[in-house]
JSON list of C-alpha atoms in Angstrom, two decimals:
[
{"chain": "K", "resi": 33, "resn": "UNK", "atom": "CA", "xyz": [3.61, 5.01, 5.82]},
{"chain": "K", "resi": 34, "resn": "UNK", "atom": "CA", "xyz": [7.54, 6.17, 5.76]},
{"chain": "K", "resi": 35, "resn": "UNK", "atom": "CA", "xyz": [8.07, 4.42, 9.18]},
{"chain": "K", "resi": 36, "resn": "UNK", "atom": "CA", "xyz": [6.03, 1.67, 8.31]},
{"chain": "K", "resi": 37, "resn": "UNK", "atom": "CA", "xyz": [8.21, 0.96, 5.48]},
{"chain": "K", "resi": 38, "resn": "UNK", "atom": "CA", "xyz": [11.34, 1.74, 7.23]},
{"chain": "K", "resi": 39, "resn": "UNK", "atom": "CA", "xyz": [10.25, -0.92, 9.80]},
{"chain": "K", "resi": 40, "resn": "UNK", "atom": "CA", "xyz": [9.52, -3.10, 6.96]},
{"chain": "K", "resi": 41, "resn": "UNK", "atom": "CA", "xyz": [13.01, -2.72, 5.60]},
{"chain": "K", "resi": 42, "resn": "UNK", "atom": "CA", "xyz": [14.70, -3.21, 9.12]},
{"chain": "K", "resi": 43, "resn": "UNK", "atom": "CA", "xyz": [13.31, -6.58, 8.58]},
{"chain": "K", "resi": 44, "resn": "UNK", "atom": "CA", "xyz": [14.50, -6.99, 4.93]},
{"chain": "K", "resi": 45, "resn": "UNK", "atom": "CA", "xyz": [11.07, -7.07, 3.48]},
{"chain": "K", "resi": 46, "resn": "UNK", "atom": "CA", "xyz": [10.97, -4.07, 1.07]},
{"chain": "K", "resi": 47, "resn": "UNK", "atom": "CA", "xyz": [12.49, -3.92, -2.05]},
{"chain": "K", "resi": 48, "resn": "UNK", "atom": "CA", "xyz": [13.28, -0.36, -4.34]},
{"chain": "K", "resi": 49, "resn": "UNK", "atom": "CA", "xyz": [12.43, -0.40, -7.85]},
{"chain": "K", "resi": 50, "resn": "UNK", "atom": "CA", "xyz": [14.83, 2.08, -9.64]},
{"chain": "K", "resi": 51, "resn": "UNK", "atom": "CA", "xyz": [14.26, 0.86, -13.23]},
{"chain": "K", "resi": 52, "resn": "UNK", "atom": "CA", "xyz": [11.18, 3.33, -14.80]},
{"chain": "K", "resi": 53, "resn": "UNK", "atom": "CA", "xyz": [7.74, 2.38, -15.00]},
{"chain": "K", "resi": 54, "resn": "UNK", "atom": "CA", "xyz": [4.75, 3.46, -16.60]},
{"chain": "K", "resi": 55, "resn": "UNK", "atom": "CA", "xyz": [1.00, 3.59, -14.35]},
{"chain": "K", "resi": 56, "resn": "UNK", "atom": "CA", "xyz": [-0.49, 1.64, -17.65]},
{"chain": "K", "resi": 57, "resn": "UNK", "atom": "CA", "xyz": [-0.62, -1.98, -16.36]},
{"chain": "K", "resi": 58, "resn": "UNK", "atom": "CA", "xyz": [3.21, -2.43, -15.80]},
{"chain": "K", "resi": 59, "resn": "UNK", "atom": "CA", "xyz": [3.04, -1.25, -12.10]},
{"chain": "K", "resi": 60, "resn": "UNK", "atom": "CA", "xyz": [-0.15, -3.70, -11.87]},
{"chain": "K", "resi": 61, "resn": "UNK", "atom": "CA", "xyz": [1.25, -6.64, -13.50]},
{"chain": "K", "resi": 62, "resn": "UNK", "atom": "CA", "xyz": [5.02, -6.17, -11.18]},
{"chain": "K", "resi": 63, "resn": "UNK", "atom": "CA", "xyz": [3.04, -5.92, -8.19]},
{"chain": "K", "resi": 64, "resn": "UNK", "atom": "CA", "xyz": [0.87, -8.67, -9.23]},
{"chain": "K", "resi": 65, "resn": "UNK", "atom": "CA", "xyz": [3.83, -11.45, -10.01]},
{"chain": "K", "resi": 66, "resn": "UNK", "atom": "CA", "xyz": [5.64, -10.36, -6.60]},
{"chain": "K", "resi": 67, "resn": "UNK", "atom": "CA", "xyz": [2.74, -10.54, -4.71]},
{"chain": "K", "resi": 68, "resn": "UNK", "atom": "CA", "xyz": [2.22, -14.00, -5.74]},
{"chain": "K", "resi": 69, "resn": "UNK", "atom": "CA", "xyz": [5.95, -15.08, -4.99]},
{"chain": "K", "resi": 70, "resn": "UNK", "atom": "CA", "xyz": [5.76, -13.48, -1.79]},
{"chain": "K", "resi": 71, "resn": "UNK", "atom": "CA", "xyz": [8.56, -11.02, -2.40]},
{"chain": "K", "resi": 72, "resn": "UNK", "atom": "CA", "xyz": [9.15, -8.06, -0.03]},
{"chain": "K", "resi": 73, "resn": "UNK", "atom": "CA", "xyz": [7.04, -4.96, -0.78]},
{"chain": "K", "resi": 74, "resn": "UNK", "atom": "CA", "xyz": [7.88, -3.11, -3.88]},
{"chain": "K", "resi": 75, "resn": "UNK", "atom": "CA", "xyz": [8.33, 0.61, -3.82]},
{"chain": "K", "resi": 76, "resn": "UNK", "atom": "CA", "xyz": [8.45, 2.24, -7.21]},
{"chain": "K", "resi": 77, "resn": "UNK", "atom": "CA", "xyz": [10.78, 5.63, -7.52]},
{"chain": "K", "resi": 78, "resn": "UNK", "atom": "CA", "xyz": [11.09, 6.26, -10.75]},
{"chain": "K", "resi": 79, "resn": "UNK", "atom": "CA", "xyz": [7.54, 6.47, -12.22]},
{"chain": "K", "resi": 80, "resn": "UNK", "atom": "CA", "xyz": [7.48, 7.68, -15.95]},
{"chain": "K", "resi": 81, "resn": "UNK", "atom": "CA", "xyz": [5.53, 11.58, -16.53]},
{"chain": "K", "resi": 82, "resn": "UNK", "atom": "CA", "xyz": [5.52, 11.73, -12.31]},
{"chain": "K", "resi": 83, "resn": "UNK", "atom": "CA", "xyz": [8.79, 12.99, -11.52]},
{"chain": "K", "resi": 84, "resn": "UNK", "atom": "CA", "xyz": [8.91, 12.83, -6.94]},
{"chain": "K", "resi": 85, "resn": "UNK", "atom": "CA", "xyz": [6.30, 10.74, -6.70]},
{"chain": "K", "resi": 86, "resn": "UNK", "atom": "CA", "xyz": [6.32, 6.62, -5.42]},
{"chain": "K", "resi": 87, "resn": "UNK", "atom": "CA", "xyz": [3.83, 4.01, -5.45]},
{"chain": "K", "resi": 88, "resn": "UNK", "atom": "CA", "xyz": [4.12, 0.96, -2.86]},
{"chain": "K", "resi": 89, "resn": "UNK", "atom": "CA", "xyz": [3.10, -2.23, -4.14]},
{"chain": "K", "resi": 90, "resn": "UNK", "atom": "CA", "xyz": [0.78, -4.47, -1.99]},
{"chain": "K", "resi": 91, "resn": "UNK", "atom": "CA", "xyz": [2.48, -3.21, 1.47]},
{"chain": "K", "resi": 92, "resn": "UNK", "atom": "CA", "xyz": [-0.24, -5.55, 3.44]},
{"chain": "K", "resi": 93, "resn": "UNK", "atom": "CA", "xyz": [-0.01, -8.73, 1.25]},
{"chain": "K", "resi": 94, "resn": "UNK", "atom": "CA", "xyz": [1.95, -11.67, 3.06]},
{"chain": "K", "resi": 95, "resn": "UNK", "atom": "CA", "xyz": [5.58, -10.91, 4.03]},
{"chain": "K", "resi": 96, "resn": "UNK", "atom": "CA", "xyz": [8.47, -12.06, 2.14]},
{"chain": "K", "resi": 97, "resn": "UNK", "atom": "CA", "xyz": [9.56, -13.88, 5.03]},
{"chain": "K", "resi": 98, "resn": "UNK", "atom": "CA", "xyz": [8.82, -17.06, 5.68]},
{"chain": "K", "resi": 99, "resn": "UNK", "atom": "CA", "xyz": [8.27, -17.13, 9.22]},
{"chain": "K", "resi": 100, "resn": "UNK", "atom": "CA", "xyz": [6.31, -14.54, 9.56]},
{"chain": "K", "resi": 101, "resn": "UNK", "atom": "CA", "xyz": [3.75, -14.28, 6.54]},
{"chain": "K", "resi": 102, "resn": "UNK", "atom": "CA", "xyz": [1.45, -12.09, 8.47]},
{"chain": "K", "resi": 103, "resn": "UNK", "atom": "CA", "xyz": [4.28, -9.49, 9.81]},
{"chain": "K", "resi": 104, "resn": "UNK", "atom": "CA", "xyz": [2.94, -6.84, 7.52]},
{"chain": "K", "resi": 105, "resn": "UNK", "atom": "CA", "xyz": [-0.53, -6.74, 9.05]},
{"chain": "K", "resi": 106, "resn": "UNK", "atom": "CA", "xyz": [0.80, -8.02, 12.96]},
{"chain": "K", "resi": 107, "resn": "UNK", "atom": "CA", "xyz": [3.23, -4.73, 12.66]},
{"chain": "K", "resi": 108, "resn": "UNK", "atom": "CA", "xyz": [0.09, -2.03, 11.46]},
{"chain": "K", "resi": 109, "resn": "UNK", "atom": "CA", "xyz": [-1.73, -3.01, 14.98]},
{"chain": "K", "resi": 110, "resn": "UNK", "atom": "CA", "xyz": [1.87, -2.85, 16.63]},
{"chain": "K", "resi": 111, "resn": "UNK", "atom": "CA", "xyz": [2.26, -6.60, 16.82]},
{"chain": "K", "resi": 112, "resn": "UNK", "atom": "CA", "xyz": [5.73, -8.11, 16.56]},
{"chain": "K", "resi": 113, "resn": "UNK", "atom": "CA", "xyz": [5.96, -9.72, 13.15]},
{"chain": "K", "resi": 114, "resn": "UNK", "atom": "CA", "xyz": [6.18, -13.26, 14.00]},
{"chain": "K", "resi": 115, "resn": "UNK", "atom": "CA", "xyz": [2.54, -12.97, 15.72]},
{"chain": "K", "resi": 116, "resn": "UNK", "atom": "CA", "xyz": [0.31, -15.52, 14.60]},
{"chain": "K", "resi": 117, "resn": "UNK", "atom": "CA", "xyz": [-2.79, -14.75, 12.21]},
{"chain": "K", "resi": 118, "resn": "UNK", "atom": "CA", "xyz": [-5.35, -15.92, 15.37]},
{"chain": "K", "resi": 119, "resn": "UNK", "atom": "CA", "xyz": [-3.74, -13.81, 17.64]},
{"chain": "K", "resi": 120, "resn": "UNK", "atom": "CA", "xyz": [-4.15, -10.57, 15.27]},
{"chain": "K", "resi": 121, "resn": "UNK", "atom": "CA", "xyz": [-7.71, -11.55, 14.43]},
{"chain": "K", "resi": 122, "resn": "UNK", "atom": "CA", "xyz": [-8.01, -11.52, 18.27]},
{"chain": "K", "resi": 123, "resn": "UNK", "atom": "CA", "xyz": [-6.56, -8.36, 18.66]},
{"chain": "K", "resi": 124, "resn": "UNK", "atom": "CA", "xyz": [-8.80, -6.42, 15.46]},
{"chain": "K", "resi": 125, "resn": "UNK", "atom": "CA", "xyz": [-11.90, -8.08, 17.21]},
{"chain": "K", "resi": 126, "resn": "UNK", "atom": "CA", "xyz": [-10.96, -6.26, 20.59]},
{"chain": "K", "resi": 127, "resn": "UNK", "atom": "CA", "xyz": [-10.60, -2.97, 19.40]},
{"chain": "K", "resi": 128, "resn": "UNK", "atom": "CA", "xyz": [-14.04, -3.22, 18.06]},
{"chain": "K", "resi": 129, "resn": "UNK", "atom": "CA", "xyz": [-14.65, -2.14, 22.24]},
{"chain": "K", "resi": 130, "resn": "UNK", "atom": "CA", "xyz": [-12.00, 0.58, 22.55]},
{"chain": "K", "resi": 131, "resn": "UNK", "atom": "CA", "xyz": [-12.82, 4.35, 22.39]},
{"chain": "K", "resi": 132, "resn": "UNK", "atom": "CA", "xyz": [-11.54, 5.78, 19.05]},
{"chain": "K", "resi": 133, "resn": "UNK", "atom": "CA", "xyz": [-7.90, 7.49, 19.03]},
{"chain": "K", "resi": 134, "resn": "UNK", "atom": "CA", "xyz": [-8.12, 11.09, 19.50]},
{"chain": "K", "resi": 135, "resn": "UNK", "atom": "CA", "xyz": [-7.52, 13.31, 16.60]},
{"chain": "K", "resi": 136, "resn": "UNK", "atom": "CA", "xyz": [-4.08, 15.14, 16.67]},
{"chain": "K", "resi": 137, "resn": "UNK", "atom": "CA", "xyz": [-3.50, 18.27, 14.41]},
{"chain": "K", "resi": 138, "resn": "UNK", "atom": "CA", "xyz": [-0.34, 19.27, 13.63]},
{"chain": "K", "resi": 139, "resn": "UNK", "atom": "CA", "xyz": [1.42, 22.87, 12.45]},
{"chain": "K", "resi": 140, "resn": "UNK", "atom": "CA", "xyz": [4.02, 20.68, 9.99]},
{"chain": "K", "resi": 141, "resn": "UNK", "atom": "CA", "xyz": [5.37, 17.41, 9.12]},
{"chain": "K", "resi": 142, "resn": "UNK", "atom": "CA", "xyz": [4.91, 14.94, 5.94]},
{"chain": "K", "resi": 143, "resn": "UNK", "atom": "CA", "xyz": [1.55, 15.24, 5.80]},
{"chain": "K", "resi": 144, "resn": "UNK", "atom": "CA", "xyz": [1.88, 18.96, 4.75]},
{"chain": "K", "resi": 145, "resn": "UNK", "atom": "CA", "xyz": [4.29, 18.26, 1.68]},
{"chain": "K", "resi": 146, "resn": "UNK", "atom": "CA", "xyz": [2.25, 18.64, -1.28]},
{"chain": "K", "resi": 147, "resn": "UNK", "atom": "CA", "xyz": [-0.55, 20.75, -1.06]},
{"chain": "K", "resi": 148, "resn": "UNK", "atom": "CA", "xyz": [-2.68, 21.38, -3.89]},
{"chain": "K", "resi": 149, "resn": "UNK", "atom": "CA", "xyz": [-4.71, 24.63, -4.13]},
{"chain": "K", "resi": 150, "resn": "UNK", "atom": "CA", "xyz": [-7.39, 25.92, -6.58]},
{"chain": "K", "resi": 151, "resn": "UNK", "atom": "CA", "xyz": [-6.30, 25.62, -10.30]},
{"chain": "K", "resi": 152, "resn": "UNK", "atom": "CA", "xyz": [-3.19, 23.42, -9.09]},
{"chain": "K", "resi": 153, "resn": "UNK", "atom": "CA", "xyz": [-5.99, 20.21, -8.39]},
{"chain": "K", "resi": 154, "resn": "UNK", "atom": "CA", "xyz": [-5.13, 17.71, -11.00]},
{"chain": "K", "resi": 155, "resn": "UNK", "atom": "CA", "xyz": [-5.71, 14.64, -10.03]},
{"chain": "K", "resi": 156, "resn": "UNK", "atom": "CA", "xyz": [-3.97, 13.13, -12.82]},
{"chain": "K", "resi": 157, "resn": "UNK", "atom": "CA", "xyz": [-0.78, 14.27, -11.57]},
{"chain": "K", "resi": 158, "resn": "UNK", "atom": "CA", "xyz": [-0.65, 11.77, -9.12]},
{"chain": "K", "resi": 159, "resn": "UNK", "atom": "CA", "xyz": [0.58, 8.34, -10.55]},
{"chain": "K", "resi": 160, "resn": "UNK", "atom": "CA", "xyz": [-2.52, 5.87, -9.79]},
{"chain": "K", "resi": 161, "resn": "UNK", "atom": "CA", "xyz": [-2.00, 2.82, -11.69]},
{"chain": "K", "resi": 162, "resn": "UNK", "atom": "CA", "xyz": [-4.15, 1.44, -13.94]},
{"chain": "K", "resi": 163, "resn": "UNK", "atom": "CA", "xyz": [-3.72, -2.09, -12.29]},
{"chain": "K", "resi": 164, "resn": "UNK", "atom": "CA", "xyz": [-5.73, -4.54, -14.64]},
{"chain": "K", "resi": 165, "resn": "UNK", "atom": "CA", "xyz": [-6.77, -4.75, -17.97]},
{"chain": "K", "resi": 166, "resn": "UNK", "atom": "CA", "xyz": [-10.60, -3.93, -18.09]},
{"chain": "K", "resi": 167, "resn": "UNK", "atom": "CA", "xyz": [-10.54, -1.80, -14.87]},
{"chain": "K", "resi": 168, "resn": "UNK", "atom": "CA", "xyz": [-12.88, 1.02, -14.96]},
{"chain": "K", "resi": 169, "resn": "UNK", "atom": "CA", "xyz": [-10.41, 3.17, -14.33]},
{"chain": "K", "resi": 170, "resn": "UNK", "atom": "CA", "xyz": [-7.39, 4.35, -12.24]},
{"chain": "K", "resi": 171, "resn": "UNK", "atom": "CA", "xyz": [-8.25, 4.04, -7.74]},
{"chain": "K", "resi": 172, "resn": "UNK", "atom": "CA", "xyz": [-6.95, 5.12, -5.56]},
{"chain": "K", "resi": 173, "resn": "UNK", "atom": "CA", "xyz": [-6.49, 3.01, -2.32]},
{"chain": "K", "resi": 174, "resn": "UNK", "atom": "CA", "xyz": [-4.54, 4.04, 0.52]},
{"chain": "K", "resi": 175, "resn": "UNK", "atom": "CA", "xyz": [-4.37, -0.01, 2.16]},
{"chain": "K", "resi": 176, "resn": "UNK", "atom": "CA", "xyz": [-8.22, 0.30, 2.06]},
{"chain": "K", "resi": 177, "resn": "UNK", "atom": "CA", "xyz": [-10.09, -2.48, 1.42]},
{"chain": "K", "resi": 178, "resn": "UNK", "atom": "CA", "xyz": [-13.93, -3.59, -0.08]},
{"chain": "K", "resi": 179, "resn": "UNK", "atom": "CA", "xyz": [-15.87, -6.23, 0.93]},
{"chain": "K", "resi": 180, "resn": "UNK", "atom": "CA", "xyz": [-18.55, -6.27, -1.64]},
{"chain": "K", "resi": 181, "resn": "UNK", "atom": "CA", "xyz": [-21.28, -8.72, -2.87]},
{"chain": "K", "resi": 182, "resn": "UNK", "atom": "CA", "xyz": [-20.21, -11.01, -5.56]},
{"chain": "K", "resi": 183, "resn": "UNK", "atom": "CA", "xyz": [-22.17, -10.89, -9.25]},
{"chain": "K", "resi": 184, "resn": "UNK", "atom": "CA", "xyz": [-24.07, -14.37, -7.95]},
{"chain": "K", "resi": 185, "resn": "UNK", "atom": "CA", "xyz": [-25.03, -12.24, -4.98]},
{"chain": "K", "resi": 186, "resn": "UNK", "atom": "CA", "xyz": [-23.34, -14.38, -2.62]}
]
């Protein structure tokens, strides 16, 4: 994720929120508005009651820049940015036929940075908005996504 974003800002498409916000709908509601403005993702640092912690905003919607809409998700299958939405549909229906990418354990790096033992789990620590009014709660998503029948059952 760092050198996803750090690619993203080489191209001018992330944006640092320094101004504090809370998890209760205000994170939502930013991410929301920018989203549909197509503004360059939205990291959050200063997060109120989660002191070190961020929250990206939306770091697959469209890009911020107008040539390249679909950089975000053309640059995640290692794509340049300006690629075309048919040609990374191509691409995500190819690898459908390729062998899986080997797992790769490592001794240290980012991944080991917070680690959470025992009577330390809280998962409330972590700052998982609360993105819409009427949610059933706080999810967390790591650019996951659902497909999922709609009430109609459509």
């Amino acid at each position: 994720m760092r050198e996803f974003l750090a690619a993203l800002s080489d191209l001018g498409d992330v944006a640092e929120i320094t101004r504090e916000v809370n998890t209760h709908l205000e994170i939502g509601a930013i991410i929301r508005r920018r989203h549909e403005k197509f503004a360059p993702v939205l990291v959050f640092s200063n997060i109120r009651h989660h002191a070190r912690y961020r929250v990206v905003g939306a770091p697959l919607s469209y890009s911020s820049l107008p040539k390249a809409r679909m950089a975000r998700i053309a640059m995640t299958l290692g794509l340049d940015p300006t690629t075309p939405g048919t040609e990374i549909v191509q691409t995500l229906a190819k690898t459908t036929k390729l062998p899986p990418v080997p797992l790769v354990i490592v001794e240290d790096g980012p991944v080991h940075e917070n680690i959470l033992l025992g009577d330390e789990v809280d998962l409330l620590k972590i700052p998982t908005p609360l993105i819409h009014f009427g949610d059933g709660g706080r999810f967390f998503n790591s650019l996951g996504f659902w497909v999922v029948r709609s009430p109609d059952g459509k």
